[in-house]
Short mmCIF file of C-alpha atoms and ligand atoms in Angstrom, two decimals:
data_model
loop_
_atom_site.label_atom_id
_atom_site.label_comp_id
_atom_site.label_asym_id
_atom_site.label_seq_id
_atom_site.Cartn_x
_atom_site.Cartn_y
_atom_site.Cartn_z
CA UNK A 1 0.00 0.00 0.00
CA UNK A 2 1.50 3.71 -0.58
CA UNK A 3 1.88 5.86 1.91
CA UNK A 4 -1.20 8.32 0.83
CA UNK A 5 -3.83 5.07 0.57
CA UNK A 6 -2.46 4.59 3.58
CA UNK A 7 -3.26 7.87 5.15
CA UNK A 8 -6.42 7.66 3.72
CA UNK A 9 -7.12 3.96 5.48
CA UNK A 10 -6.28 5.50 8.32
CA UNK A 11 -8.60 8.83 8.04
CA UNK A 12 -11.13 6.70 7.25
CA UNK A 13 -11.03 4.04 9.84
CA UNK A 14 -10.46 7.63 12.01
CA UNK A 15 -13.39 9.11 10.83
CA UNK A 16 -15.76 5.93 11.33
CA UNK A 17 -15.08 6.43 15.22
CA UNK A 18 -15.37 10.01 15.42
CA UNK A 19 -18.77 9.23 13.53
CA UNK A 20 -20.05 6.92 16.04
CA UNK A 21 -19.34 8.86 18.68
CA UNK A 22 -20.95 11.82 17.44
CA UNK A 23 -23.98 9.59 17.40
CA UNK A 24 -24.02 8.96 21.54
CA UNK A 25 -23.09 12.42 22.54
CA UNK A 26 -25.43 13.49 24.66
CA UNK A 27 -26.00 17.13 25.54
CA UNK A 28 -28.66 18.72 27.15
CA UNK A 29 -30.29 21.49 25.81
CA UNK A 30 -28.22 24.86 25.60
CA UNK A 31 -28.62 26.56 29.56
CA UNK A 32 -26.94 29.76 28.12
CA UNK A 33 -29.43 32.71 27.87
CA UNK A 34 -29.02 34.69 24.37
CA UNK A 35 -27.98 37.60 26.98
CA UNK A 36 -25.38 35.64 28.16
CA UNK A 37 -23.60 34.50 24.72
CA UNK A 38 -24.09 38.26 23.18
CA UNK A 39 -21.90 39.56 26.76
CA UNK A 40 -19.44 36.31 25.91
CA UNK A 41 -18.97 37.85 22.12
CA UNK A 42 -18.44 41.28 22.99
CA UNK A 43 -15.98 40.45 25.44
CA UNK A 44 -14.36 38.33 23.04
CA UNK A 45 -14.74 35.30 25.07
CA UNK A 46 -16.19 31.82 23.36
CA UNK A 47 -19.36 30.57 24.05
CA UNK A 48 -18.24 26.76 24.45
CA UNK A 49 -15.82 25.52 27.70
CA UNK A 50 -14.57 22.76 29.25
CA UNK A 51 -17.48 22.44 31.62
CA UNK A 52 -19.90 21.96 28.89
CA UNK A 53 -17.70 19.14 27.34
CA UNK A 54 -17.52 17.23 30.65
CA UNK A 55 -21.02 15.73 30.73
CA UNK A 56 -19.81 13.28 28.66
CA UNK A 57 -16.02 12.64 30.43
CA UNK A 58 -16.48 8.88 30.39
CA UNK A 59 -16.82 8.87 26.33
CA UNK A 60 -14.13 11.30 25.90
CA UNK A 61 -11.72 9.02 28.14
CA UNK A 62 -13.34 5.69 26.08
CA UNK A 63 -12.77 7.31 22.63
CA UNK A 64 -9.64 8.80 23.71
CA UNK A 65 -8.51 5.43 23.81
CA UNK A 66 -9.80 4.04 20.75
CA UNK A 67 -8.42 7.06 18.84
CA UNK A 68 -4.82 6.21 20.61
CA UNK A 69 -5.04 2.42 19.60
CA UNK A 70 -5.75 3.48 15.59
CA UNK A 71 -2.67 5.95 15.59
CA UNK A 72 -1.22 2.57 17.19
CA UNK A 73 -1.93 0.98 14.20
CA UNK A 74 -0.31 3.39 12.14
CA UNK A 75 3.46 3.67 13.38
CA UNK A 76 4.75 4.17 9.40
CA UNK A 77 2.92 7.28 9.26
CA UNK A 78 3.02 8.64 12.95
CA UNK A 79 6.08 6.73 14.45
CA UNK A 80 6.16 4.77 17.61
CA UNK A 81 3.14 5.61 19.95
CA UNK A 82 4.50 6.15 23.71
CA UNK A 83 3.74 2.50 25.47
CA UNK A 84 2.07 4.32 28.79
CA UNK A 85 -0.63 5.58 26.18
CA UNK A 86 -1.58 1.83 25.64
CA UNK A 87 -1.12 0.10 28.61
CA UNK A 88 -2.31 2.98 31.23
CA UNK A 89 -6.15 3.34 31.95
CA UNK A 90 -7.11 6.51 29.37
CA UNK A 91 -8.58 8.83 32.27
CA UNK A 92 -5.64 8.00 34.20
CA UNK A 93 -3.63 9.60 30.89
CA UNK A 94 -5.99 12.29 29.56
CA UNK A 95 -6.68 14.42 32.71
CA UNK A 96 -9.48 16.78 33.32
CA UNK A 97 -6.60 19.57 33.79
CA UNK A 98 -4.76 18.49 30.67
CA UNK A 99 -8.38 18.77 28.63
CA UNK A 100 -8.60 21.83 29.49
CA UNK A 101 -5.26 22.91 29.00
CA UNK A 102 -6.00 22.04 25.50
CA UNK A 103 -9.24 23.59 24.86
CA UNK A 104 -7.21 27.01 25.96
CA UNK A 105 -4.56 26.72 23.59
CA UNK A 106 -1.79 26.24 26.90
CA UNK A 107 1.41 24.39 26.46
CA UNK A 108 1.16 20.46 26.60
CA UNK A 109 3.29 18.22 28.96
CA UNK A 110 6.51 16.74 27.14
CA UNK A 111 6.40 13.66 29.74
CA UNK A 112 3.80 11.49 31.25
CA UNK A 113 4.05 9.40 34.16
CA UNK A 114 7.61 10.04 33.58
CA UNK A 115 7.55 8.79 30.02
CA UNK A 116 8.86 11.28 26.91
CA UNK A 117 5.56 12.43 24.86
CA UNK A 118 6.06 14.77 22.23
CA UNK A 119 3.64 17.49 22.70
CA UNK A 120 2.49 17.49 19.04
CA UNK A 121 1.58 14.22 19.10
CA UNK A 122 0.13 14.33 22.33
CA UNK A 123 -1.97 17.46 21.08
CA UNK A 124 -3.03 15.41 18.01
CA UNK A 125 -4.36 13.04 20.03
CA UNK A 126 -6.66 15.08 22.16
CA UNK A 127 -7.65 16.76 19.21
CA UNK A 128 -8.97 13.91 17.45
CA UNK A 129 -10.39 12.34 20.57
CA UNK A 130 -12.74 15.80 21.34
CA UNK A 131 -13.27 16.26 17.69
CA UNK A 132 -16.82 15.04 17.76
CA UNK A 133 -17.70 16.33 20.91
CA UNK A 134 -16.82 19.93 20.01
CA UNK A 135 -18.61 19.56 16.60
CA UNK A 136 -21.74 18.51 18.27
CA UNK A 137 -21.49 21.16 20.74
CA UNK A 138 -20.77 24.01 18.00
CA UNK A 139 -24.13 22.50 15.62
CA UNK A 140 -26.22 23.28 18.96
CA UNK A 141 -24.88 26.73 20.15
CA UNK A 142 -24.30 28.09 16.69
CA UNK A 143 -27.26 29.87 16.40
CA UNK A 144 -27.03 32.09 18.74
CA UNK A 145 -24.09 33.79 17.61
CA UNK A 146 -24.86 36.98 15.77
CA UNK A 147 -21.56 36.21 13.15
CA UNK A 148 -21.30 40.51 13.19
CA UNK A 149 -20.47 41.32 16.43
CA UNK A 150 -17.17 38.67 16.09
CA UNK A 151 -14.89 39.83 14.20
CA UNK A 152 -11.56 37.54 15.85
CA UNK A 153 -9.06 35.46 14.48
CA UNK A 154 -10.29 32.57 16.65
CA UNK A 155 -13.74 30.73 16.73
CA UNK A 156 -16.53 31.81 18.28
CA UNK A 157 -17.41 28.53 19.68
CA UNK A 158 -14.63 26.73 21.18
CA UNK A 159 -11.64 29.17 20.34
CA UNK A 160 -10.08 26.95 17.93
CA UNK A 161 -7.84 28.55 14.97
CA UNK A 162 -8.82 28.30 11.23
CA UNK A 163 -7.27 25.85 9.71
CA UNK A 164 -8.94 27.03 5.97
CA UNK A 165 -11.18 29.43 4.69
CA UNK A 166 -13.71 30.46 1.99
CA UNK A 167 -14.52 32.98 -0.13
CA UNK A 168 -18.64 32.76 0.20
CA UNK A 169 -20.33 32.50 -3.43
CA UNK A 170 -22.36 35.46 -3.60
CA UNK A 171 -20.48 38.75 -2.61
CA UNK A 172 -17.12 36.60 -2.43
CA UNK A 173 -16.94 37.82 2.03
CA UNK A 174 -14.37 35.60 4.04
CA UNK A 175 -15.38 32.70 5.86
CA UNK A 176 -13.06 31.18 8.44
CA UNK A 177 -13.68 27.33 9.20
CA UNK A 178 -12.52 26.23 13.13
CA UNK A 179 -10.29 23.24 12.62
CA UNK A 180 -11.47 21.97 16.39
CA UNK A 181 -15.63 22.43 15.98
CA UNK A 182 -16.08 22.94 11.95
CA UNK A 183 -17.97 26.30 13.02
CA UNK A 184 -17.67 28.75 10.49
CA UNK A 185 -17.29 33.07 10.88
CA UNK A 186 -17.03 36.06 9.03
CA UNK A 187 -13.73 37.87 8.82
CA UNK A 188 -12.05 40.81 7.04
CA UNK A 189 -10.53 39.44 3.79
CA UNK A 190 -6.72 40.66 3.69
CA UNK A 191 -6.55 40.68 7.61
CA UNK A 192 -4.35 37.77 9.15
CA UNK A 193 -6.07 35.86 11.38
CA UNK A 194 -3.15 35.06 13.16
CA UNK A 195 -2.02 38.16 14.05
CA UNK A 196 -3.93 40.87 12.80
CA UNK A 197 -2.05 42.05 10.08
CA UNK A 198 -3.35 44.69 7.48
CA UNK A 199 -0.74 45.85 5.62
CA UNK A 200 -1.20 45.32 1.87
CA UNK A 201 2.75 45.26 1.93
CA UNK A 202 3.05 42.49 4.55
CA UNK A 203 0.64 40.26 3.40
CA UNK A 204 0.92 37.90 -0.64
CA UNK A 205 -1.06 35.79 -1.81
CA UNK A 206 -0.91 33.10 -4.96
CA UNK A 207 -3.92 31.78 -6.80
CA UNK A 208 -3.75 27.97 -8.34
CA UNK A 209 -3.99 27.89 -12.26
CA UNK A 210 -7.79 27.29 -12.03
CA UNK A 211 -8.27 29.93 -9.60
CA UNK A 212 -10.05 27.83 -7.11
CA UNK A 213 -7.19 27.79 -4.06
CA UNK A 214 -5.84 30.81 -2.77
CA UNK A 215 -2.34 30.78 -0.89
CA UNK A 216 -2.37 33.87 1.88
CA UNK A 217 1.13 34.71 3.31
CA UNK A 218 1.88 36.88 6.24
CA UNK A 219 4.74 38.60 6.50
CA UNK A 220 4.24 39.64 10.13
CA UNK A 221 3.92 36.44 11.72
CA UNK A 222 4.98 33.83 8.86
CA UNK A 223 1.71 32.06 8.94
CA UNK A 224 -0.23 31.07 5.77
CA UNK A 225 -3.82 30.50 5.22
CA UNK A 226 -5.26 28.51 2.27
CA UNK A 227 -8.66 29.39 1.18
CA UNK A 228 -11.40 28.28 -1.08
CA UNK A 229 -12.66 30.39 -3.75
CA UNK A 230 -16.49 28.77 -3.92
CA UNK A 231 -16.84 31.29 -6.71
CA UNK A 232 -14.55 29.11 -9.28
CA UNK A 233 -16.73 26.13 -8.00
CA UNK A 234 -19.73 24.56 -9.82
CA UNK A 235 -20.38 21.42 -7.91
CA UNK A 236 -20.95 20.95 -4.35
CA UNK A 237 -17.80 21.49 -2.31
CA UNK A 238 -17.24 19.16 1.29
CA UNK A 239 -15.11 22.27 3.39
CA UNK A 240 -13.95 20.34 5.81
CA UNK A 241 -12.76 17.75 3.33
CA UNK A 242 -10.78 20.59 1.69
CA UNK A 243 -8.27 20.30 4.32
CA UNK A 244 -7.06 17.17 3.46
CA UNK A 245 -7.47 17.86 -0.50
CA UNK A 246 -4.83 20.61 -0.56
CA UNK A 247 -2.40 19.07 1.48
CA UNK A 248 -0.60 20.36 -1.91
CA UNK A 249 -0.93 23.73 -0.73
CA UNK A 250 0.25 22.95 2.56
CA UNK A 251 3.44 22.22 1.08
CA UNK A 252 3.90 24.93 -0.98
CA UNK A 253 3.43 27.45 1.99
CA UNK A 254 5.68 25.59 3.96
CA UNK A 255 8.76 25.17 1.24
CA UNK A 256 8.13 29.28 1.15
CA UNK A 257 9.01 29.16 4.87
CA UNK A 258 5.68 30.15 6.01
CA UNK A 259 3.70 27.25 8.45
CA UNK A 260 -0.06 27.17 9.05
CA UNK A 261 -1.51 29.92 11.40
CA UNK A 262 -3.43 27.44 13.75
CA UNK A 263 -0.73 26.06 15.43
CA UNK A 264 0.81 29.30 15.85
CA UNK A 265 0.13 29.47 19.69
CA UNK A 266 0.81 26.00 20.13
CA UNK A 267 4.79 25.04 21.96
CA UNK A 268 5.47 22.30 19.01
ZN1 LIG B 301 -14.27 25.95 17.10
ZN1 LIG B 302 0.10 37.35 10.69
#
């Protein structure tokens, strides 16, 4: 097998847990006044935390594991997976503190239980595993964000970074995609999400041959954001799909010397 139908084994076999689990999420009906969220978004703070997720702890320490055990099965693509993530009890590994640590963007323990971890992996991992949770969450709470009052570089939801964007159909307006929750918001096209960043002369982009990928480069903070131009597109178009479809443009960013702005904050 190559190494991409490989990748894409994986993703799938990755995806097929992430769907089930979506399925027994449970969450109770949204406690948060529309008073409440609108104060949250003018202060800039998002609507989703860590106390919301932990209804469900025992499936998030479950799936935690089963996501661990398929990166397991994938050592040619990932490397060796530390042995304490296998043969340790998953809530004993994936801590209440270090969940939350995560969902605020803090730095990630290099050892655990006095075993090495790399910190990327480790935040790859918990990424995966509250993947479904957070996408649930954001599908429940997103209408009650009013998309005009936020105006941030990070999600409304669950203050996740965009991983890609699009440019809508109609008046071509940005559109930011979380790459924790999926959620989707309106920013200013030409403004780096990363770090703010206006200036026409610190900020390139490059358009693909068939004008449907855009390549934005910040000169500021050497981040790079790939977007979608739905414009250029006929047929229905899969977002969060994209990601993994211009892995292409991925590289080029990165052989320019730029890397991707959502894992800017992160220590990896
Ligand atoms: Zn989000
Ligand atoms: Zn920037």
């Amino acid at each position: 097998m190559t190494h991409s139908s490989r990748f894409f084994d994986f993703y799938r076999r990755l995806l097929r847990i992430q769907a089930e689990v979506e399925d027994s999420i449970k969450i109770s009906k949204s406690e948060l006044s529309n008073k409440t969220v609108s104060k949250r978004i003018t202060k800039g703070k998002t609507i989703l935390n860590f106390e919301d997720l932990a209804d469900n702890w025992p499936l998030i320490c479950v799936t935690f594991d089963r996501v661990t055990t398929t990166f397991a099965d994938y050592t040619d693509l990932f490397g060796d997976i530390p042995k304490i993530l296998l043969k340790e009890e998953p809530q004993k590994i994936l801590t209440k503190k270090m969940t939350r640590s995560w969902l605020e963007g803090k730095i990630l323990p290099t050892k655990l239980a006095g075993e090495d971890i790399n910190p990327a992996l480790l935040d790859l991992l918990i990424h995966q595993t509250l993947r479904p949770f957070l996408i649930k969450h954001s599908q429940v709470l997103n209408s009650l964000v009013k998309q005009e009052k936020w105006q941030r570089g990070y999600c409304p939801m669950c203050g996740g970074k965009p991983d890609i964007s699009y440019l809508e159909k109609e008046v071509g307006a940005l559109w930011l995609i979380c790459s924790r929750c999926d959620a989707e918001w309106r920013f200013r096209r030409l403004m780096c999400p990363t770090c703010g960043n206006q200036d026409p002369n610190a900020t390139t982009f490059f358009i693909d041959d068939d004008e449907i990928y855009r390549l934005y480069l910040c000169d500021k903070c050497h981040t790079y954001l790939k977007t979608v131009d739905l414009r250029k597109i006929k047929t229905q178009v899969y977002l969060p799909l994209e990601r993994l479809l211009t892995l292409d443009i991925d590289r080029q960013g990165q052989e320019r010397g730029y890397r991707p702005g959502y894992m800017y904050t992160h220590d990896i």
